Amino acid sequence: MNVLAAIGRVFLGFLQYTGRLTVFTGVAVSHCLRPPIYLRLIARQMLEIGYFSLPVVGLTAIFTGMVLALQSHTGFARFSAEGAVATVVVISMTRELGPVLAGLMVAGRIGAAMAAEIGTMRVTEQVDALETLSTNPYKYLVAPRIIAGLLMLPCLVLVADIIGVFGGFLVGTYQLGYNPATYIHSSWEYLKPIDVISGLIKASVFGFIISLLGCYNGYNSRGGAQGVGQATTNAVVSASILILTSNYILTALFFNK
Amino acid sequence: MTTPKIQLIDVHKSFGPKTVLDGITADIAPAESFVIIGGSGTGKSVTLKCILGLMRPERGSIKVDGEEVVGMRARDRERMLEKFGMLFQGSALFDSLQVWENVAFGLIQGRRMDRRMARDKAMEKLSQVGLGPDVGDLWPAELSGGMQKRVALARAIATEPEIIFFDEPTTGLDPIMADVINNLIVKCVKELGATAVSITHDMHSARKISDRMAMLYRGKLIWVGPTAEVDRADNAYVDQFIHGRAEGPIQMEIRR
Ligand SMILES: Nc1ncnc2c1ncn2[C@@H]1O[C@H](COP(=O)(O)OP(=O)(O)OP(=O)(O)O)[C@@H](O)[C@H]1O
Ligand SMILES: [Mg+2]
C-alpha cells in the first residue's frame, strides 16, 4: 500500500509541477509579446548569455569536433570509409552536438545564475517590492531573460558549429593526414542548409527552455539560502532533461519522414 | 460617512495548519495614520501583504477605495498598486541597482519619468531621510542596516503615493534618527494627505505618528481606538504590551 501511495504522490507532484509550469509559461510568453518591452534589460541579458558564454561554448565545441574526427576516423578505418570523416564531423556537429552540448553548458552557466538571482530576489522580498513599485516582475525579470535566451542560443550555436568543424579539420589534417583541400571540400559537399537550420531552431528552443526553467525555479523558490540552492539545482537538472527530451522530439520532427 | 480608504472585513489567512489572521476587521479613513502594534510573529506584516495582494487570504474581503482587491485581475491590481508605497521590514532594496536608482525606481518604471529628473528627485528624498548625495551612488550592499532602512523609506515615499505602508520604520535606527523619521511620516500624512498604515514595536514612535492604534493578538484585532485612549484602554493585553511587562495575560512561549 505504501508503495502505491508513494507512487501516487510522486505522480500528483509531477502533474502539479507541470500545471504550474504551464501557467507560468503562458503568463511569461504573453508578457514577452506585450509592451512595454525593456530593451536595456534585454541587452544586458543578451550580453550575459551570448557574450560571456562564448569561452565555455567555444572550448566545448572545439574538443567535441576534435574527438569526433578522431573517433570516426578509427571507426571508419575498419571498413575503409575514411573519406566520410569530414562529412560525419560537420553533420553531427551542426545537427546534434553543437546545439545539445552548447545547450547543456549554457543551462549550467545561465540557468543556474538566473535561478539564483531571481530566487534571492524572491526570498529577500525584492520581487514583492517590484510589484509594489508598479512593475510587473514577469515583465521586468522573466521576459527579458526569455527573449535573450531565445535570440542568443542560435548565435552561440552557430559559433559552436564553426569552431567544432574547425576542430575536426585540425585533427583531420594535422594528425590524421587528410589533404586540407579535400577535407574542406567533403565537408561542404554533403552539407545541406537543413542541417544547420534545424540545429539553430533547436538552439532557440533550448534557449527558451533554459531561461524559462531558470526563471520559473527562481521565481518559485522558498525559504532562504537553502531554498535558493534547491531552486538552482532544479533549474539546471530540469532544463538539461527537457533539452535532451525536446532534442529527440525535434529531431524526429525534422528528419523522420 | 465617506468610504474608508482601506476596509478589511473578516480576513482569514493561514499557512498550512497554522492560523495567522483569524478574522481581522478594520476601517482606515482617508488621510489617517493608523498604527498596528502586537507581538512578534502575530501577523502584522502578513496583514499588510494581504492588503497589497502579495498574499491571498482564504476568506474575507479587503477593499481599497471601495474596490475589492482579493482575487483582483492582474491588470487591475497593477493599477491599484500605483496608489501604494511600501517600506518592507527587511528593506528589500534591489541589490543590482545603485541607491539612487532604487529610490527613483517607482518614478522611472512606474511614472515614466526622465532619468535625469528622477535622479534629482531621488537625491531630494534621500536628503529627507538624512542621507547625503554621496550615498546615492553607492550600492545597497555597501550600506549599514539603518541606512538601508532609510533608503527603503525614501523609495516608499518617492512617488508620493496616496497610501503608504511602513513596516517597522524606526527599527534599527538611533533615537535621534528615529525621531527624524517619525516627523517625516507625520509630514507625509499631514502635508501630503497620504493614508499611512505603520507597524511598530516602538511605543514612543507609535504614539507620535498615529491617529489611531490597533493591537493584533492571536489573529484578531483585540483593541482599536484613538491614540489618546490607548492608556485608558481598559484592556489587560494592551496594557501589558504598551508597558512592556513580562507578566500579564500574554504569556510568551518560553520554558521556565
Ligand atoms: N511565507 C510564509 N510562509 C509560512 N509562514 C509564514 C509566512 N510568512 C509569515 N508566516 C508566519 O506568519 C506569522 C506572522 O508573520 P509576520 O511576518 O506577519 O509577523 P509579524 O507580526 O510581522 O512579526 P514581527 O514583528 O516579528 O515582524 C509568523 O508566525 C510566520 O511564521
Ligand atoms: Mg513583521
Coordinates of C-alpha atoms and ligand atoms in Angstrom, one line a residue:
Chain A
M1 CA 0.0 0.0 0.0
N2 CA 2.7 2.4 1.0
V3 CA 4.5 1.9 -2.3
L4 CA 1.3 2.7 -4.2
A5 CA 0.8 5.8 -2.1
A6 CA 4.3 6.9 -2.7
I7 CA 4.0 6.4 -6.5
G8 CA 0.7 8.3 -6.4
R9 CA 2.3 11.2 -4.5
V10 CA 5.1 11.4 -7.0
F11 CA 2.7 11.3 -9.9
L12 CA 0.5 14.0 -8.4
G13 CA 3.5 16.1 -7.6
F14 CA 4.6 15.8 -11.2
L15 CA 1.2 16.8 -12.5
Q16 CA 1.2 19.8 -10.2
Y17 CA 4.7 20.9 -11.4
T18 CA 3.6 20.5 -15.0
G19 CA 0.5 22.5 -14.4
R20 CA 2.2 25.3 -12.6
L21 CA 5.0 25.4 -15.2
T22 CA 2.4 25.6 -18.0
V23 CA 0.6 28.5 -16.4
F24 CA 3.9 30.3 -15.7
T25 CA 4.9 29.8 -19.4
G26 CA 1.7 31.2 -20.6
V27 CA 2.0 34.3 -18.5
A28 CA 5.7 34.8 -19.3
V29 CA 5.2 34.4 -23.0
S30 CA 2.3 36.8 -23.0
H31 CA 4.5 39.4 -21.3
C32 CA 7.2 38.9 -23.9
L33 CA 4.8 39.9 -26.6
R34 CA 3.0 42.9 -24.9
P35 CA 4.7 46.3 -24.4
P36 CA 6.4 47.8 -22.6
I37 CA 9.5 45.8 -23.6
Y38 CA 12.6 46.7 -21.6
L39 CA 15.3 46.9 -24.2
R40 CA 18.1 47.8 -21.7
L41 CA 17.4 44.7 -19.7
I42 CA 17.2 42.5 -22.8
A43 CA 20.5 43.9 -24.0
R44 CA 22.1 43.2 -20.6
Q45 CA 20.8 39.6 -20.6
M46 CA 22.0 39.1 -24.2
L47 CA 25.4 40.1 -23.2
E48 CA 25.3 37.8 -20.2
I49 CA 24.0 34.8 -22.2
G50 CA 25.7 35.3 -25.5
Y51 CA 29.0 37.0 -25.0
F52 CA 30.1 35.7 -21.6
S53 CA 29.2 32.1 -22.6
L54 CA 31.5 32.2 -25.6
P55 CA 34.6 30.8 -23.9
V56 CA 32.7 27.8 -22.4
V57 CA 30.8 27.0 -25.5
G58 CA 33.9 27.5 -27.7
L59 CA 36.0 25.2 -25.7
T60 CA 33.3 22.5 -25.6
A61 CA 32.9 22.8 -29.3
I62 CA 36.5 22.6 -30.3
F63 CA 37.2 19.5 -28.3
T64 CA 34.0 17.9 -29.4
G65 CA 34.9 18.4 -33.1
M66 CA 38.4 17.1 -32.5
V67 CA 37.3 14.0 -30.7
L68 CA 34.6 13.4 -33.3
A69 CA 37.2 13.4 -36.1
L70 CA 39.4 11.0 -34.2
Q71 CA 36.7 8.6 -33.3
S72 CA 35.0 8.5 -36.7
H73 CA 38.5 8.0 -38.3
T74 CA 39.3 5.0 -36.2
G75 CA 35.8 3.6 -36.6
F76 CA 35.5 4.1 -40.4
A77 CA 39.0 2.7 -40.9
R78 CA 37.6 -0.7 -40.1
F79 CA 35.7 -0.7 -43.4
S80 CA 37.9 1.7 -45.2
A81 CA 35.4 4.5 -45.4
E82 CA 37.8 7.2 -44.1
G83 CA 36.6 9.6 -46.7
A84 CA 33.4 10.1 -44.8
V85 CA 35.1 11.6 -41.7
A86 CA 34.7 15.2 -42.7
T87 CA 31.1 14.7 -43.6
V88 CA 30.4 13.0 -40.3
V89 CA 32.0 15.7 -38.3
V90 CA 30.2 18.5 -40.0
I91 CA 26.8 16.9 -39.9
S92 CA 27.0 15.6 -36.3
M93 CA 28.2 19.0 -35.2
T94 CA 25.6 21.1 -36.8
R95 CA 22.6 18.8 -36.3
E96 CA 23.3 17.4 -32.9
L97 CA 26.4 18.1 -30.9
G98 CA 26.5 21.8 -31.4
P99 CA 23.1 22.6 -30.1
V100 CA 22.9 19.9 -27.5
L101 CA 26.3 20.5 -25.9
A102 CA 26.0 24.3 -26.1
G103 CA 22.5 24.0 -24.6
L104 CA 23.7 21.8 -21.7
M105 CA 26.7 24.1 -21.0
V106 CA 24.6 27.2 -21.1
A107 CA 22.0 25.5 -18.9
G108 CA 24.7 25.0 -16.3
R109 CA 26.0 28.5 -16.6
I110 CA 23.0 30.7 -17.2
G111 CA 20.1 28.6 -15.9
A112 CA 21.8 28.4 -12.6
A113 CA 22.6 32.1 -12.5
M114 CA 19.0 33.1 -13.3
A115 CA 17.5 30.8 -10.7
A116 CA 20.0 32.0 -8.1
E117 CA 19.4 35.7 -8.9
I118 CA 15.7 35.6 -9.1
G119 CA 15.5 33.2 -6.2
T120 CA 17.5 35.6 -4.0
M121 CA 15.3 38.4 -5.0
R122 CA 12.2 36.3 -4.1
V123 CA 13.4 35.3 -0.6
T124 CA 14.6 38.9 0.2
E125 CA 11.2 40.2 -0.9
Q126 CA 12.7 42.2 -3.8
V127 CA 10.1 40.6 -6.1
D128 CA 7.3 41.8 -3.8
A129 CA 9.0 45.2 -3.8
L130 CA 8.9 45.3 -7.6
E131 CA 5.2 44.7 -7.6
T132 CA 4.5 47.4 -5.1
L133 CA 6.5 49.8 -7.3
S134 CA 4.0 49.0 -10.1
T135 CA 6.5 47.0 -12.1
N136 CA 5.4 43.5 -13.2
P137 CA 8.1 41.0 -12.2
Y138 CA 7.2 38.9 -15.3
K139 CA 7.9 41.8 -17.5
Y140 CA 10.9 43.1 -15.7
L141 CA 12.7 39.9 -14.7
V142 CA 11.3 37.0 -16.8
A143 CA 10.5 38.4 -20.2
P144 CA 14.0 39.9 -20.9
R145 CA 15.7 36.6 -20.0
I146 CA 13.4 34.6 -22.2
I147 CA 13.8 36.9 -25.1
A148 CA 17.6 37.0 -24.7
G149 CA 17.8 33.2 -24.4
L150 CA 15.7 32.7 -27.5
L151 CA 17.8 35.0 -29.6
M152 CA 21.3 34.3 -28.2
L153 CA 21.4 30.5 -28.2
P154 CA 21.3 30.2 -32.0
C155 CA 24.1 32.7 -32.3
L156 CA 26.2 30.7 -29.8
V157 CA 25.4 27.5 -31.6
L158 CA 26.4 29.0 -34.9
V159 CA 29.8 29.9 -33.4
A160 CA 30.0 26.4 -31.8
D161 CA 29.3 24.8 -35.2
I162 CA 32.1 26.7 -36.9
I163 CA 34.6 26.1 -34.1
G164 CA 33.7 22.4 -33.8
V165 CA 34.1 21.9 -37.6
F166 CA 37.4 23.7 -37.4
G167 CA 38.5 21.4 -34.5
G168 CA 37.7 18.4 -36.7
F169 CA 39.6 20.0 -39.5
L170 CA 42.7 20.5 -37.3
V171 CA 42.8 16.9 -36.2
G172 CA 41.9 15.6 -39.6
T173 CA 44.7 17.5 -41.4
Y174 CA 47.5 17.6 -38.8
Q175 CA 47.1 14.3 -37.1
L176 CA 45.3 12.0 -39.4
G177 CA 47.0 13.3 -42.6
Y178 CA 44.0 14.2 -44.7
N179 CA 44.5 16.7 -47.5
P180 CA 43.2 20.0 -46.3
A181 CA 41.5 20.9 -49.6
T182 CA 39.8 17.5 -49.9
Y183 CA 38.7 17.7 -46.2
I184 CA 37.1 21.1 -46.8
H185 CA 35.6 20.0 -50.0
S186 CA 33.9 16.9 -48.5
S187 CA 32.8 19.0 -45.5
W188 CA 30.9 21.3 -47.8
E189 CA 29.7 18.8 -50.4
Y190 CA 27.2 16.9 -48.4
L191 CA 26.2 19.7 -46.0
K192 CA 22.6 20.8 -46.6
P193 CA 21.1 24.0 -45.3
I194 CA 18.6 22.0 -43.3
D195 CA 21.4 20.5 -41.2
V196 CA 22.4 23.9 -39.9
I197 CA 18.9 25.4 -39.8
S198 CA 17.5 22.5 -37.8
G199 CA 20.4 22.9 -35.3
L200 CA 19.7 26.6 -35.0
I201 CA 16.0 26.1 -34.4
K202 CA 16.8 23.5 -31.8
A203 CA 19.1 26.1 -30.2
S204 CA 16.3 28.6 -30.0
V205 CA 14.1 26.1 -28.3
F206 CA 16.9 25.2 -25.8
G207 CA 17.4 28.9 -25.1
F208 CA 13.8 29.2 -24.3
I209 CA 13.8 26.2 -22.0
I210 CA 16.9 27.3 -20.2
S211 CA 15.6 30.8 -19.4
L212 CA 12.1 29.6 -18.7
L213 CA 13.2 27.0 -16.1
G214 CA 15.8 29.3 -14.6
C215 CA 13.2 31.9 -14.1
Y216 CA 10.5 29.5 -13.0
N217 CA 12.6 27.8 -10.3
G218 CA 13.9 31.1 -9.1
Y219 CA 10.5 32.8 -9.0
N220 CA 9.0 30.0 -7.0
S221 CA 11.8 29.5 -4.6
R222 CA 11.0 29.5 -0.9
G223 CA 12.8 29.6 2.4
G224 CA 16.1 31.4 2.4
A225 CA 19.5 30.3 1.1
Q226 CA 18.7 26.6 1.2
G227 CA 15.6 27.2 -1.0
V228 CA 17.7 29.2 -3.5
G229 CA 20.2 26.4 -3.6
Q230 CA 17.5 23.9 -4.3
A231 CA 16.0 26.2 -7.0
T232 CA 19.4 26.4 -8.7
T233 CA 19.8 22.7 -8.8
N234 CA 16.3 22.1 -10.0
A235 CA 16.7 24.7 -12.8
V236 CA 19.8 23.0 -14.2
V237 CA 18.6 19.5 -13.8
S238 CA 15.1 20.1 -15.3
A239 CA 16.5 22.2 -18.1
S240 CA 19.0 19.5 -19.0
I241 CA 16.4 16.8 -19.1
L242 CA 14.0 18.9 -21.1
I243 CA 16.7 19.8 -23.6
L244 CA 17.5 16.1 -24.2
T245 CA 13.8 15.2 -24.4
S246 CA 12.9 18.0 -26.8
N247 CA 16.0 17.3 -28.8
Y248 CA 14.7 13.9 -29.6
I249 CA 11.3 15.2 -30.5
L250 CA 12.6 17.9 -32.7
T251 CA 15.0 15.5 -34.5
A252 CA 12.1 13.2 -35.1
L253 CA 10.0 16.1 -36.5
F254 CA 12.8 17.3 -38.8
F255 CA 14.3 14.2 -40.2
N256 CA 11.8 11.3 -39.6
K257 CA 9.9 11.4 -42.9
Chain B
M1 CA -19.8 58.9 6.1
T2 CA -17.0 58.8 3.5
T3 CA -15.9 55.5 2.1
P4 CA -12.9 54.2 4.1
K5 CA -9.6 54.2 2.2
I6 CA -9.0 50.7 3.3
Q7 CA -11.5 48.3 4.6
L8 CA -10.8 44.8 6.0
I9 CA -13.7 42.6 6.7
D10 CA -13.3 39.3 8.4
V11 CA -9.9 38.5 6.8
H12 CA -8.5 35.0 7.4
K13 CA -5.1 33.8 6.5
S14 CA -3.3 30.6 7.5
F15 CA -0.1 28.8 6.5
G16 CA -0.8 25.1 6.4
P17 CA -2.3 24.2 9.8
K18 CA -1.1 27.5 11.4
T19 CA -3.8 30.2 11.5
V20 CA -2.2 33.7 11.4
L21 CA -5.1 36.0 10.8
D22 CA -8.3 34.8 12.3
G23 CA -10.9 37.4 11.3
I24 CA -9.5 40.9 11.0
T25 CA -12.0 43.7 10.6
A26 CA -10.9 47.3 10.3
D27 CA -11.7 50.6 8.5
I28 CA -9.0 53.0 7.8
A29 CA -10.1 56.5 6.8
P30 CA -8.5 58.7 4.1
A31 CA -5.5 60.8 5.4
E32 CA -5.5 58.8 8.6
S33 CA -2.4 57.5 10.3
F34 CA -3.1 54.0 11.6
V35 CA -0.6 52.0 13.6
I36 CA -0.7 48.3 14.2
I37 CA 1.0 47.0 17.3
G38 CA 1.4 43.5 18.5
G39 CA 3.8 40.8 19.5
S40 CA 6.4 39.4 17.2
G41 CA 5.0 36.8 14.8
T42 CA 1.4 37.7 15.3
G43 CA 0.8 38.5 11.6
K44 CA 1.3 42.3 11.3
S45 CA 3.4 42.0 8.2
V46 CA 1.1 39.4 6.8
T47 CA -1.8 41.8 7.1
L48 CA 0.0 44.4 5.0
K49 CA 0.9 41.8 2.4
C50 CA -2.7 40.7 2.2
I51 CA -3.9 44.3 1.5
L52 CA -1.2 44.6 -1.2
G53 CA -2.3 41.3 -2.7
L54 CA 1.2 39.8 -2.2
M55 CA -0.6 37.1 -0.2
R56 CA -4.1 35.9 -0.7
P57 CA -6.4 35.5 2.3
E58 CA -8.5 32.4 2.3
R59 CA -11.6 34.2 3.5
G60 CA -12.8 37.7 3.9
S61 CA -12.9 40.9 1.9
I62 CA -10.4 43.7 1.5
K63 CA -11.4 46.9 -0.2
V64 CA -9.3 49.8 -1.2
D65 CA -11.3 52.9 -2.1
G66 CA -14.4 50.7 -2.1
E67 CA -12.9 48.3 -4.7
E68 CA -12.5 44.6 -3.8
V69 CA -8.8 43.6 -4.0
V70 CA -9.0 39.9 -3.1
G71 CA -8.9 37.9 -6.3
M72 CA -8.4 41.0 -8.4
R73 CA -7.3 40.6 -12.0
A74 CA -3.6 41.2 -12.6
R75 CA -4.1 44.3 -14.7
D76 CA -6.5 45.9 -12.2
R77 CA -4.1 45.1 -9.4
E78 CA -1.2 46.8 -11.2
R79 CA -3.3 49.9 -11.4
M80 CA -4.4 49.6 -7.8
L81 CA -0.8 49.2 -6.6
E82 CA 0.1 52.6 -8.2
K83 CA -1.6 54.2 -5.2
F84 CA 0.7 52.4 -2.7
G85 CA 4.2 52.8 -1.3
M86 CA 5.6 50.1 0.9
L87 CA 8.5 50.0 3.2
F88 CA 9.4 46.4 3.7
Q89 CA 10.5 45.2 7.1
G90 CA 13.7 43.8 5.6
S91 CA 14.2 46.9 3.3
A92 CA 14.1 44.7 0.1
L93 CA 16.4 47.0 -1.8
F94 CA 17.3 45.9 -5.3
D95 CA 21.0 44.9 -5.0
S96 CA 21.6 45.1 -8.7
L97 CA 20.8 48.8 -8.7
Q98 CA 22.6 51.8 -7.2
V99 CA 21.0 53.5 -4.2
W100 CA 19.6 56.4 -6.2
E101 CA 18.2 54.1 -8.8
N102 CA 16.4 52.2 -6.1
V103 CA 14.8 55.4 -4.8
A104 CA 13.9 56.5 -8.3
F105 CA 12.6 53.1 -9.4
G106 CA 9.0 53.9 -9.0
L107 CA 9.4 57.2 -10.8
I108 CA 11.3 55.8 -13.7
Q109 CA 9.4 52.5 -14.2
G110 CA 6.0 53.4 -12.8
R111 CA 5.7 57.0 -13.7
R112 CA 8.0 57.0 -16.8
M113 CA 9.9 60.0 -15.5
D114 CA 13.1 61.1 -17.3
R115 CA 16.2 59.6 -15.7
R116 CA 17.9 62.9 -15.0
M117 CA 14.8 64.4 -13.3
A118 CA 14.2 61.2 -11.4
R119 CA 17.8 61.3 -10.1
D120 CA 17.3 64.8 -8.7
K121 CA 14.1 63.8 -7.1
A122 CA 15.8 60.7 -5.6
M123 CA 18.6 62.8 -4.1
E124 CA 16.0 65.1 -2.6
K125 CA 14.2 62.2 -1.0
L126 CA 17.5 60.8 0.3
S127 CA 18.3 64.1 2.0
Q128 CA 14.9 64.0 3.7
V129 CA 15.9 60.7 5.4
G130 CA 19.2 62.2 6.4
L131 CA 21.4 60.7 3.7
G132 CA 23.8 62.9 1.6
P133 CA 24.1 62.8 -2.2
D134 CA 27.3 60.7 -2.0
V135 CA 25.2 57.8 -0.7
G136 CA 23.1 57.9 -3.9
D137 CA 26.0 56.5 -5.9
L138 CA 26.7 53.6 -3.6
W139 CA 25.3 50.1 -3.9
P140 CA 22.8 48.8 -1.3
A141 CA 25.4 46.2 -0.1
E142 CA 27.7 49.0 0.9
L143 CA 25.2 50.5 3.4
S144 CA 24.6 49.7 7.1
G145 CA 21.3 48.2 8.1
G146 CA 19.9 51.5 9.3
M147 CA 21.0 53.3 6.2
Q148 CA 19.3 50.6 4.1
K149 CA 16.1 51.1 6.0
R150 CA 16.2 54.8 5.3
V151 CA 16.8 54.3 1.6
A152 CA 13.9 51.9 1.5
L153 CA 11.8 54.6 3.2
A154 CA 12.9 57.1 0.7
R155 CA 11.9 54.7 -2.1
A156 CA 8.5 54.1 -0.5
I157 CA 7.6 57.8 -0.4
A158 CA 9.4 58.8 -3.6
T159 CA 6.3 58.7 -5.8
E160 CA 4.2 60.5 -3.2
P161 CA 1.6 57.7 -3.1
E162 CA -1.8 58.0 -1.7
I163 CA -1.4 55.1 0.7
I164 CA 1.9 54.3 2.4
F165 CA 2.7 51.2 4.5
F166 CA 5.6 51.4 6.9
D167 CA 6.7 48.0 8.3
E168 CA 8.8 48.9 11.3
P169 CA 10.2 52.2 10.0
T170 CA 12.3 53.1 13.0
T171 CA 13.7 49.6 14.0
G172 CA 17.5 49.7 13.9
L173 CA 17.8 53.4 14.0
D174 CA 19.4 55.6 16.6
P175 CA 16.9 57.6 18.8
I176 CA 17.5 60.9 17.0
M177 CA 17.2 59.5 13.5
A178 CA 14.1 57.6 14.6
D179 CA 12.5 60.8 15.6
V180 CA 13.5 62.4 12.2
I181 CA 11.7 59.5 10.6
N182 CA 8.7 59.9 12.8
N183 CA 8.5 63.5 11.7
L184 CA 8.8 62.6 8.1
I185 CA 5.9 60.1 8.4
V186 CA 3.8 62.7 10.2
K187 CA 4.7 65.1 7.4
C188 CA 3.6 62.6 4.7
V189 CA 0.2 62.3 6.3
K190 CA -0.3 65.9 7.3
E191 CA 1.1 67.8 4.4
L192 CA 0.7 65.3 1.5
G193 CA -2.6 63.9 2.8
A194 CA -1.4 60.3 2.5
T195 CA -3.1 57.5 4.3
A196 CA -0.5 55.7 6.4
V197 CA -0.5 52.3 8.0
S198 CA 2.5 51.6 10.1
I199 CA 3.7 48.7 12.1
T200 CA 6.0 49.4 15.0
H201 CA 7.2 47.9 18.3
D202 CA 8.4 51.4 19.4
M203 CA 5.6 52.8 21.6
H204 CA 7.1 56.3 21.6
S205 CA 7.1 56.3 17.8
A206 CA 3.6 54.7 17.7
R207 CA 2.2 57.5 19.9
K208 CA 3.9 60.2 17.9
I209 CA 2.8 59.1 14.4
S210 CA -0.6 57.6 14.9
D211 CA -4.1 58.9 14.9
R212 CA -5.5 55.5 15.8
M213 CA -3.9 52.3 17.0
A214 CA -4.9 48.7 16.8
M215 CA -3.5 45.7 18.6
L216 CA -3.2 42.4 16.9
Y217 CA -3.2 39.3 19.1
R218 CA -3.9 35.7 18.2
G219 CA -5.1 36.6 14.8
K220 CA -7.6 39.2 15.9
L221 CA -7.6 43.0 16.4
I222 CA -8.3 42.9 20.1
W223 CA -8.3 46.7 20.5
V224 CA -8.8 49.6 18.1
G225 CA -9.0 53.1 19.2
P226 CA -7.7 56.7 19.1
T227 CA -4.1 57.1 20.2
A228 CA -5.0 59.3 23.1
E229 CA -7.1 56.5 24.6
V230 CA -4.5 53.8 24.5
D231 CA -3.5 54.4 28.1
R232 CA -7.1 54.2 29.2
A233 CA -7.8 51.2 27.0
D234 CA -9.0 49.1 29.9
N235 CA -7.7 46.0 28.2
A236 CA -5.2 43.9 30.1
Y237 CA -3.4 42.8 26.9
V238 CA -2.9 46.3 25.6
D239 CA -1.8 47.5 29.0
Q240 CA 0.8 44.8 29.2
F241 CA 2.0 45.4 25.7
I242 CA 2.4 49.2 25.9
H243 CA 4.2 49.0 29.2
G244 CA 6.3 46.1 28.0
R245 CA 5.8 43.8 31.1
A246 CA 6.8 40.2 31.0
E247 CA 4.0 39.4 33.5
G248 CA 0.4 39.5 32.3
P249 CA -2.2 37.7 30.3
I250 CA 0.1 37.5 27.2
Q251 CA 2.3 34.5 28.0
M252 CA 5.4 34.2 25.9
E253 CA 6.1 30.6 24.9
I254 CA 9.2 30.3 27.0
R255 CA 10.0 27.3 29.1
R256 CA 10.9 28.4 32.6
Ligands
LIG1 N1 5.6 32.9 3.7 C1 5.2 32.4 4.8 N2 5.1 31.0 4.9 C2 4.8 30.4 6.1 N3 4.5 31.1 7.2 C3 4.6 32.4 7.2 C4 5.0 33.1 6.0 N4 5.0 34.5 6.3 C5 4.7 34.6 7.6 N5 4.4 33.4 8.1 C6 4.0 33.1 9.5 O1 3.1 34.1 9.9 C7 3.3 34.5 11.1 C8 3.2 36.0 11.1 O2 4.3 36.6 10.4 P1 4.5 38.1 10.3 O3 5.7 38.3 9.4 O4 3.3 38.8 9.8 O5 4.8 38.5 11.8 P2 4.9 40.0 12.4 O6 3.7 40.2 13.2 O7 5.2 41.0 11.3 O8 6.2 39.8 13.3 P3 7.4 40.8 13.5 O9 7.0 41.8 14.5 O10 8.4 39.9 14.2 O11 7.8 41.3 12.2 C9 4.6 34.0 11.6 O12 4.3 33.2 12.7 C10 5.2 33.3 10.5 O13 5.6 32.1 10.9
MG2 MG 6.8 41.9 10.5

